[in-house]
PDB file of C-alpha atoms and ligand atoms in Angstrom:
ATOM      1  CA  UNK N  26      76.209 -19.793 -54.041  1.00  0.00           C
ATOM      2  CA  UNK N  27      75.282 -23.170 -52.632  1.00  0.00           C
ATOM      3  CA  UNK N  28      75.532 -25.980 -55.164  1.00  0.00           C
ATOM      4  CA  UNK N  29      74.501 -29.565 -53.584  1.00  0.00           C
ATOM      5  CA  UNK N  30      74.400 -31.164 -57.173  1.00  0.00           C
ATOM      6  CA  UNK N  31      76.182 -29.958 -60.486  1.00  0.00           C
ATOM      7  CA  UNK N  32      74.952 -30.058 -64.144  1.00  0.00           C
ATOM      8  CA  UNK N  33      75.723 -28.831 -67.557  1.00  0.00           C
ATOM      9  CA  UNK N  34      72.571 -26.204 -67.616  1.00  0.00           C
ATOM     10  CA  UNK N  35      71.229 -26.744 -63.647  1.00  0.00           C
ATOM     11  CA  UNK N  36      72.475 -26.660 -60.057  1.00  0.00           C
ATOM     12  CA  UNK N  37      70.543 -28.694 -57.635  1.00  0.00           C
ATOM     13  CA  UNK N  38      70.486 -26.683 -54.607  1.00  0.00           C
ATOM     14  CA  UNK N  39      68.556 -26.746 -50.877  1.00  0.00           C
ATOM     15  CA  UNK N  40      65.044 -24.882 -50.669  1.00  0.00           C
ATOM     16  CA  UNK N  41      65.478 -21.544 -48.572  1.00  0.00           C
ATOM     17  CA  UNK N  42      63.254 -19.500 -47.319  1.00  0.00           C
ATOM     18  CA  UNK N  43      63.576 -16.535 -49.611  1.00  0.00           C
ATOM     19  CA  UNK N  44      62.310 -18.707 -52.132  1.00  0.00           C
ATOM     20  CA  UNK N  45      58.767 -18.324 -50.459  1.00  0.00           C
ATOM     21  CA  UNK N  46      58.009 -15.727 -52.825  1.00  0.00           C
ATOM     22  CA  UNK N  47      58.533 -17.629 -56.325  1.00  0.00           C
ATOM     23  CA  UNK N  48      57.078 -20.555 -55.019  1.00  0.00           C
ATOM     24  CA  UNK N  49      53.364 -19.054 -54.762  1.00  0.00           C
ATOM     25  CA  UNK N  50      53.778 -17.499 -57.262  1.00  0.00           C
ATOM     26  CA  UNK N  51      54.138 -20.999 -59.496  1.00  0.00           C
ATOM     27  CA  UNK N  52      51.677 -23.140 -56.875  1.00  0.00           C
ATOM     28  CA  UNK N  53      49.235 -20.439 -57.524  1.00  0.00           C
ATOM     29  CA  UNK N  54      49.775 -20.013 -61.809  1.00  0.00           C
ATOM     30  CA  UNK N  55      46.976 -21.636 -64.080  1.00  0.00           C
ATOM     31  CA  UNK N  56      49.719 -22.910 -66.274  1.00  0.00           C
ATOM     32  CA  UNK N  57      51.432 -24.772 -63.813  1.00  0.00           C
ATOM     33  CA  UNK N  58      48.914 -26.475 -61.898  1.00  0.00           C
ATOM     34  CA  UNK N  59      47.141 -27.743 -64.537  1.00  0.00           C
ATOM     35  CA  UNK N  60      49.567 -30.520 -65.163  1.00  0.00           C
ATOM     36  CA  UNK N  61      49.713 -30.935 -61.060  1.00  0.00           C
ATOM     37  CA  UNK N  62      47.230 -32.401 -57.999  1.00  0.00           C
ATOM     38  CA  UNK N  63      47.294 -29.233 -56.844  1.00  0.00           C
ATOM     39  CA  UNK N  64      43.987 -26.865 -57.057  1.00  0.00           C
ATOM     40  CA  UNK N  65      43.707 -24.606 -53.877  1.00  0.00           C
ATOM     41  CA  UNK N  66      45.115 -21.415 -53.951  1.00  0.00           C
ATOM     42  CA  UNK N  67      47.920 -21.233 -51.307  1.00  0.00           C
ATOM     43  CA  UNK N  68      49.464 -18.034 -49.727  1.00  0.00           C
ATOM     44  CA  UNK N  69      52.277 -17.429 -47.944  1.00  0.00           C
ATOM     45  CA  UNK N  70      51.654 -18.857 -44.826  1.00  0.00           C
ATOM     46  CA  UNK N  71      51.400 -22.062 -46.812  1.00  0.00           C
ATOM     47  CA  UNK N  72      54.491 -22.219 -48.436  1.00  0.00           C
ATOM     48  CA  UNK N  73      56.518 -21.377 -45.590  1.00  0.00           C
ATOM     49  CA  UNK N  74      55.170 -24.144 -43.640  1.00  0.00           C
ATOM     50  CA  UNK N  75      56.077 -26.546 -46.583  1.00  0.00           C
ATOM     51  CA  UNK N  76      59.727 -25.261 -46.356  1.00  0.00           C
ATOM     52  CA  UNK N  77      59.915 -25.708 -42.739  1.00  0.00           C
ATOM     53  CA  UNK N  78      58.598 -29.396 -42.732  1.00  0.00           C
ATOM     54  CA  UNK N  79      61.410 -30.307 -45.190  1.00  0.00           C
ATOM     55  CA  UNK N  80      64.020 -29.703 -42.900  1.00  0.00           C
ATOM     56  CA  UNK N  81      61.724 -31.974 -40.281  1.00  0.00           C
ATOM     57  CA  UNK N  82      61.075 -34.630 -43.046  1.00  0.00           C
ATOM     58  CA  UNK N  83      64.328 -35.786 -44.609  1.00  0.00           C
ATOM     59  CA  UNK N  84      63.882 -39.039 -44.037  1.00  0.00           C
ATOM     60  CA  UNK N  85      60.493 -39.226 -46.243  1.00  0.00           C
ATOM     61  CA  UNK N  86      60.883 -36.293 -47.961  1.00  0.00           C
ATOM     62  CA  UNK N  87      64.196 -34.776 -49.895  1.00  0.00           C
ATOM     63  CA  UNK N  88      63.445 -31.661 -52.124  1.00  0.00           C
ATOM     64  CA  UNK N  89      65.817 -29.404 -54.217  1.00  0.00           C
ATOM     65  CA  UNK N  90      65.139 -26.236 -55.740  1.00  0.00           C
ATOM     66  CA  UNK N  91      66.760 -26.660 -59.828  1.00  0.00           C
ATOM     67  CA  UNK N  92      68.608 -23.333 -60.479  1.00  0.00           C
ATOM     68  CA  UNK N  93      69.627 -22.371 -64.042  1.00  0.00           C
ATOM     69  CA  UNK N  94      74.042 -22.201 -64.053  1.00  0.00           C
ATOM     70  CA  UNK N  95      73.433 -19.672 -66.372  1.00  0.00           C
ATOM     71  CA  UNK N  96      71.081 -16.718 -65.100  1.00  0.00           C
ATOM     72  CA  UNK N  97      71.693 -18.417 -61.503  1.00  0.00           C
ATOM     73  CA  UNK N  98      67.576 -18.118 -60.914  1.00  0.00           C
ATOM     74  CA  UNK N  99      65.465 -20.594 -59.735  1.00  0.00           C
ATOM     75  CA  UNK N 100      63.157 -22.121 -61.854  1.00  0.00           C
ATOM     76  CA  UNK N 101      61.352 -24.842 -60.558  1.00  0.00           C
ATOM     77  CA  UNK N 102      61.526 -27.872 -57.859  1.00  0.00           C
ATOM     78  CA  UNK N 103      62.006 -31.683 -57.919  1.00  0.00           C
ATOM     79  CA  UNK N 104      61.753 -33.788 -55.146  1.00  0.00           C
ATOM     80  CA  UNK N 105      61.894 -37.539 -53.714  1.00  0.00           C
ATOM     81  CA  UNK N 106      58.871 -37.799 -51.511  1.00  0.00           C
ATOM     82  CA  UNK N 107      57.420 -40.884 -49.728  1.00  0.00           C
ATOM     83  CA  UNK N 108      60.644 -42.490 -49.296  1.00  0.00           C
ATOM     84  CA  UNK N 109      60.273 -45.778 -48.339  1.00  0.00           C
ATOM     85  CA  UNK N 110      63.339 -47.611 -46.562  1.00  0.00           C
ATOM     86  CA  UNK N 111      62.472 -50.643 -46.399  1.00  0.00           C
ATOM     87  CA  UNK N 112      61.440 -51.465 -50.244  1.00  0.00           C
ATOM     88  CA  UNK N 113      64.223 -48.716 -51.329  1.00  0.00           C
ATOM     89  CA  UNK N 114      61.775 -46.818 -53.186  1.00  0.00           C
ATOM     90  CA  UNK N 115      60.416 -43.598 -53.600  1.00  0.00           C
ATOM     91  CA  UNK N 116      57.673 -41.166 -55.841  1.00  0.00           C
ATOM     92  CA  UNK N 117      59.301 -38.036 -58.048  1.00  0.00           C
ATOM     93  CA  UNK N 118      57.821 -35.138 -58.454  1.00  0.00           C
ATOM     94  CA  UNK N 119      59.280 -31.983 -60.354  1.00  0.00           C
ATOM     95  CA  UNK N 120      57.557 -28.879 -61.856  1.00  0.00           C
ATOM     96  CA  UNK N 121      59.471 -26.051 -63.932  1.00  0.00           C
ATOM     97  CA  UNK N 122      57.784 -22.850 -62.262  1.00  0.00           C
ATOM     98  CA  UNK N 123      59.276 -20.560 -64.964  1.00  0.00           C
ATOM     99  CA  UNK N 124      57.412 -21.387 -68.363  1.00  0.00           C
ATOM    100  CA  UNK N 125      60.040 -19.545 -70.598  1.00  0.00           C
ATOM    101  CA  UNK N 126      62.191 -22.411 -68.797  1.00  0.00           C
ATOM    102  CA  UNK N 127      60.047 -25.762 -70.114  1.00  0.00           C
ATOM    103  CA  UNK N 128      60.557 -27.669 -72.856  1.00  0.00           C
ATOM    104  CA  UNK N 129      64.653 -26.996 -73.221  1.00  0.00           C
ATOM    105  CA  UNK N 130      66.504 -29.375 -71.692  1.00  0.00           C
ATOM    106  CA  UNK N 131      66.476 -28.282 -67.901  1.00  0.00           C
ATOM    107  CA  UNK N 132      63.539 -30.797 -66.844  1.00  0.00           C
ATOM    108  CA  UNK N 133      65.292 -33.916 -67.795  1.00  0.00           C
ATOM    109  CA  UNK N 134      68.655 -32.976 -66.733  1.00  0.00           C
ATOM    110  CA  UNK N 135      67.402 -32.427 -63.223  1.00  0.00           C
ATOM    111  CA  UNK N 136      65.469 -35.841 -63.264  1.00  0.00           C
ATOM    112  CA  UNK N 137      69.017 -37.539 -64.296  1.00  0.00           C
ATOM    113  CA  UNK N 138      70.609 -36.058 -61.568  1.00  0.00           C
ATOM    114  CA  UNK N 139      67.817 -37.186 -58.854  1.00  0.00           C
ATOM    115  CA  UNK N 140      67.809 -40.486 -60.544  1.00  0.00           C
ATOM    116  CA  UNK N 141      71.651 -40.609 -60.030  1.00  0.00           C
ATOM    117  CA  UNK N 142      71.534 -38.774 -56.185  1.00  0.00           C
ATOM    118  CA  UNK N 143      68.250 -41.582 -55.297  1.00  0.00           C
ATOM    119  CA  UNK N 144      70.625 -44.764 -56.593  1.00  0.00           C
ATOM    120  CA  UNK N 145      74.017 -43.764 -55.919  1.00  0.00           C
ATOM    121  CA  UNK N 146      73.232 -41.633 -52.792  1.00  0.00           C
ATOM    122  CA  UNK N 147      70.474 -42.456 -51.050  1.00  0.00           C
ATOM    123  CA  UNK N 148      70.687 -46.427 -52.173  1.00  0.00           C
ATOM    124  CA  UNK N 149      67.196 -46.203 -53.206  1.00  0.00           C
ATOM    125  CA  UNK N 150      66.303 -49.467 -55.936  1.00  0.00           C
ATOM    126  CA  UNK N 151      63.058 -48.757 -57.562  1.00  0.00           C
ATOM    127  CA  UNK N 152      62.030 -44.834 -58.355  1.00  0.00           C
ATOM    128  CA  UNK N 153      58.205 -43.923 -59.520  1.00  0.00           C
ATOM    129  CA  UNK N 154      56.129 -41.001 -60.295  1.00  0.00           C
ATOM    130  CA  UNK N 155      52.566 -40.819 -61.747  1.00  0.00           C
ATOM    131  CA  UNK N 156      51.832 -38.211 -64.523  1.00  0.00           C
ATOM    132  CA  UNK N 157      48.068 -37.206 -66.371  1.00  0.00           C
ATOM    133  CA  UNK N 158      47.279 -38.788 -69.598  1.00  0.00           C
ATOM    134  CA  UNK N 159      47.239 -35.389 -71.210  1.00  0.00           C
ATOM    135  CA  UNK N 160      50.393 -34.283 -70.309  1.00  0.00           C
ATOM    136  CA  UNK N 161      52.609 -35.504 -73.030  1.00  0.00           C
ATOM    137  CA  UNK N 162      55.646 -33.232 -72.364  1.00  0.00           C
ATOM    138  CA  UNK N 163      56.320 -34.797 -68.992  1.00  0.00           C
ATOM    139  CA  UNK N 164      56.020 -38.491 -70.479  1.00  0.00           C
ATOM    140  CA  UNK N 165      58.277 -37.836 -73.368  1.00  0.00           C
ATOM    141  CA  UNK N 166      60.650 -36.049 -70.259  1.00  0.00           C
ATOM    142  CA  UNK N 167      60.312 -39.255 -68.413  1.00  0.00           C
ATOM    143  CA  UNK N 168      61.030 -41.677 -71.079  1.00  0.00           C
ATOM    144  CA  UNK N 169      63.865 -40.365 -72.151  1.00  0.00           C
ATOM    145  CA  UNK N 170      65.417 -40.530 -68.201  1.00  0.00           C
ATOM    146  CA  UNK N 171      64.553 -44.169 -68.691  1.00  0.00           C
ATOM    147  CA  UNK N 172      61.394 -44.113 -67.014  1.00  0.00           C
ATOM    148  CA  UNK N 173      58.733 -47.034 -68.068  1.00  0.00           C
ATOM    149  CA  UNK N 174      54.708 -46.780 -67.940  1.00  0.00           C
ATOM    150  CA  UNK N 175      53.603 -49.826 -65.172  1.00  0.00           C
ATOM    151  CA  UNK N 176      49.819 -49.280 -65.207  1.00  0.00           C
ATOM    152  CA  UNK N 177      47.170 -46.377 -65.405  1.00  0.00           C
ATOM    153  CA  UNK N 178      45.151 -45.565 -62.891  1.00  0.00           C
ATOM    154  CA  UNK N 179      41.708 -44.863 -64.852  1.00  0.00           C
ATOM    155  CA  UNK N 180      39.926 -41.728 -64.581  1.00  0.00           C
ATOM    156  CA  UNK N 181      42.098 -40.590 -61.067  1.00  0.00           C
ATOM    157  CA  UNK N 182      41.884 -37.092 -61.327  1.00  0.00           C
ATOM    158  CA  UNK N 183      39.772 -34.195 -62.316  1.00  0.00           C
ATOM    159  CA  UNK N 184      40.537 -31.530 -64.376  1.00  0.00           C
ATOM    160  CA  UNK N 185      39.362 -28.488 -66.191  1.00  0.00           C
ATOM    161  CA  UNK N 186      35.765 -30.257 -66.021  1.00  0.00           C
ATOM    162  CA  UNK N 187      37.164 -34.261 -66.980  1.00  0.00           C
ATOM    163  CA  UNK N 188      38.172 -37.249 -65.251  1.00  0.00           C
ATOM    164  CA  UNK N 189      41.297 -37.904 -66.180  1.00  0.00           C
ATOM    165  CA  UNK N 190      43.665 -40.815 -66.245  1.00  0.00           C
ATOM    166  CA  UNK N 191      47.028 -41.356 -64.068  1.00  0.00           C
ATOM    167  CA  UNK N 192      49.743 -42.984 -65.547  1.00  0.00           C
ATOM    168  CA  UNK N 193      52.376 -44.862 -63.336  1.00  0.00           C
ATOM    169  CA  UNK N 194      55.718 -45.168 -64.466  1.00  0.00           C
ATOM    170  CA  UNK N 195      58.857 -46.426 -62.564  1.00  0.00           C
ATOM    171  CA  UNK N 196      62.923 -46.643 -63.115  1.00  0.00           C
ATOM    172  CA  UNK N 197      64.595 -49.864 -61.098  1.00  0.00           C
ATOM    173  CA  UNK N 198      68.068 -49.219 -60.606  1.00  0.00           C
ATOM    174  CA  UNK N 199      68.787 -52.542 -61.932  1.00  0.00           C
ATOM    175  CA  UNK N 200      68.147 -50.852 -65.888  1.00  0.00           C
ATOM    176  CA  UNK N 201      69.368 -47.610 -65.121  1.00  0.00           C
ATOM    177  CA  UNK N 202      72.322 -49.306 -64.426  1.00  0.00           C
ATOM    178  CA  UNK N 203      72.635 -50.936 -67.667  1.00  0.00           C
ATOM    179  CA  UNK N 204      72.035 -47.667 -69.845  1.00  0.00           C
TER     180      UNK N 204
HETATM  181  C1  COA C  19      57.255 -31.716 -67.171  1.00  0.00           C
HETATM  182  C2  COA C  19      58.505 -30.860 -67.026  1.00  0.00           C
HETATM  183  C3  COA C  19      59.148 -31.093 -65.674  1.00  0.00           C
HETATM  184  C4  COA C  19      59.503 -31.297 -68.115  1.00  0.00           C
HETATM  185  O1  COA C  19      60.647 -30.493 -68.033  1.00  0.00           O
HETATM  186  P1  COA C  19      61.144 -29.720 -69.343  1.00  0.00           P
HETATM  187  O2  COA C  19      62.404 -29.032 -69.031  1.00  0.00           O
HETATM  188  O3  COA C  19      60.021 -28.856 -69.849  1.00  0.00           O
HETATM  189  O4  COA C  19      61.350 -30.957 -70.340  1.00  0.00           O
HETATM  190  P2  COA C  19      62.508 -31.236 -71.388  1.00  0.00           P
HETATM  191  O5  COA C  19      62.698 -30.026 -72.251  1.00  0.00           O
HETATM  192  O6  COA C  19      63.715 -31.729 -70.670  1.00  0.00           O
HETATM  193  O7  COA C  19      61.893 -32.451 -72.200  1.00  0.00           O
HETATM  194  C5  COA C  19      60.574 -32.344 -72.738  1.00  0.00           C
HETATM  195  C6  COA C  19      60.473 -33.078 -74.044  1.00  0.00           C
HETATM  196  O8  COA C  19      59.101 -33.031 -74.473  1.00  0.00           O
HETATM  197  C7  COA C  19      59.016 -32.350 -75.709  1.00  0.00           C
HETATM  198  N1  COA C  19      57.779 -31.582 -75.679  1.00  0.00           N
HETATM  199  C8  COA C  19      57.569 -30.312 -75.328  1.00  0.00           C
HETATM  200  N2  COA C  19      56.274 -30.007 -75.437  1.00  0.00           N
HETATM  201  C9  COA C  19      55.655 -31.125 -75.889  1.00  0.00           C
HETATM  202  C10 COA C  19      54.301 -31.451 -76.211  1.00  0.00           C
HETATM  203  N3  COA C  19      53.326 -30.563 -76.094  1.00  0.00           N
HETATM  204  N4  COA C  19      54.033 -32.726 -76.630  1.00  0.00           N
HETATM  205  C11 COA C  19      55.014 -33.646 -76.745  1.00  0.00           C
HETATM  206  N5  COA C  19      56.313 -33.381 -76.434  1.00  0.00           N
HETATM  207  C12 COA C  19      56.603 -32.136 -76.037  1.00  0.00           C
HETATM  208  C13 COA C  19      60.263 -31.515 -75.816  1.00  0.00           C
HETATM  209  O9  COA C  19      60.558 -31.224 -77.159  1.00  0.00           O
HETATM  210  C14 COA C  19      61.283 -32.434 -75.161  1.00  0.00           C
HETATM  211  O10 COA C  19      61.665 -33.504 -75.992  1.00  0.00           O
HETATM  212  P3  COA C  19      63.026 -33.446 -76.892  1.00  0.00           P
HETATM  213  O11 COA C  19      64.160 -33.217 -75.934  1.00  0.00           O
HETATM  214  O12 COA C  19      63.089 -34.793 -77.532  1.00  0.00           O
HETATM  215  O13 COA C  19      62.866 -32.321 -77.843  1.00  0.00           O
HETATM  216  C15 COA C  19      58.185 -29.338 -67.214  1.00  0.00           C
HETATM  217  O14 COA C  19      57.755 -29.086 -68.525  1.00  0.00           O
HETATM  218  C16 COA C  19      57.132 -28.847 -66.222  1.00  0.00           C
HETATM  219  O15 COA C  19      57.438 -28.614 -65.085  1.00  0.00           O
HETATM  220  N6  COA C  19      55.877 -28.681 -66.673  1.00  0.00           N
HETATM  221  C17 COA C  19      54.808 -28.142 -65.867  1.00  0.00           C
HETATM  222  C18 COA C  19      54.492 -28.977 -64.617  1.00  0.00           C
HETATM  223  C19 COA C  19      54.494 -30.473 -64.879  1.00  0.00           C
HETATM  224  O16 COA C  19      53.955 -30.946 -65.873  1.00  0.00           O
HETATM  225  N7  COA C  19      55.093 -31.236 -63.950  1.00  0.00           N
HETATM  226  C20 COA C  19      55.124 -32.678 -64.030  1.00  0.00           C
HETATM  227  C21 COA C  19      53.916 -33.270 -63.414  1.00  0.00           C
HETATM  228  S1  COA C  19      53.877 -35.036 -63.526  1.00  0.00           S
END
């Protein structure tokens, strides 16, 4: 079992191949996209590409797969993407593939441990993410890892036949710190 990161209820652990499988099967699930930028269907070839490009992208790009300790499955991802060396930031993005798996504790535990890896690892300063208006699970998720709404992005997105607003919220290491 390969653990890069430890938790109470969730491993952080590299993306393999073998999880090709799981991972259309969530990129491709009503449910889950809903909530994400995502709205093409994607197959196979698809998500194998994606999981060869991380190993070519660690600079910009550092993505875990979030395993439960318990039933040792995978249940979603969460990443650092456009990582930006220079400012010492970089954008978040997680999704819980397995829905039986959202809305106990797993989400925000994996965030805390990203948010810990980003400014105790990777000596990133400033961490953001953007989330849909409508999505009030993920902003309750994110304000309780600290994270703070910096602006909305009107009417970004379209969705299920509606523009939709983006909300931008960031974490400076400078508060986490403090908490
Ligand atoms: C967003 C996501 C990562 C959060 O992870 P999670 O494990 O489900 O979240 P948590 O259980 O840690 O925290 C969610 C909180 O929102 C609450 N919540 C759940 N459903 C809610 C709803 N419909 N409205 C408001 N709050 C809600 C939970 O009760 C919990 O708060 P609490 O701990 O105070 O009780 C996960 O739900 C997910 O992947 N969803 C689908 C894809 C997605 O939205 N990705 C994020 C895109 S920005």
């Amino acid at each position: 079992m390969v653990i890069f990161r430890k938790g109470s209820k969730i491993n952080l652990r590299p993306i393999e191949k073998s999880d090709v499988p799981k991972l259309v099967e969530w990129v491709n699930d009503e449910e889950t996209t809903r909530y994400l930028s995502i709205y093409l269907p994607m197959n196979t070839f698809d998500e194998e590409n994606w999981v060869e490009s991380l190993s070519k992208n660690k600079s910009t790009d550092i993505v875990f797969g979030i395993e439960s300790l318990k039933e040792k499955e995978l249940i979603g991802n969460i990443g650092l993407h456009q990582i930006n060396s220079v400012a010492r930031k970089a954008n978040l993005g997680i999704f819980i593939g397995e829905e039986e798996y959202r809305g106990k504790g797993y989400g925000t535990e994996a965030i805390k441990k990203v948010i810990e890896y980003a400014f105790l690892s990777v000596n990133l300063r400033k961490i953001t993410l953007s989330v849909l208006s409508f999505n009030e699970r993920a902003k309750k998720c994110y304000k309780k890892c600290g994270f703070q709404v910096e602006g909305v992005f009107k009417e970004g997105f379209f969705k299920e036949g509606e523009y939709v607003d983006e909300i931008f919220m960031s974490i400076f290491r400078k508060d986490w710190q403090k908490q």
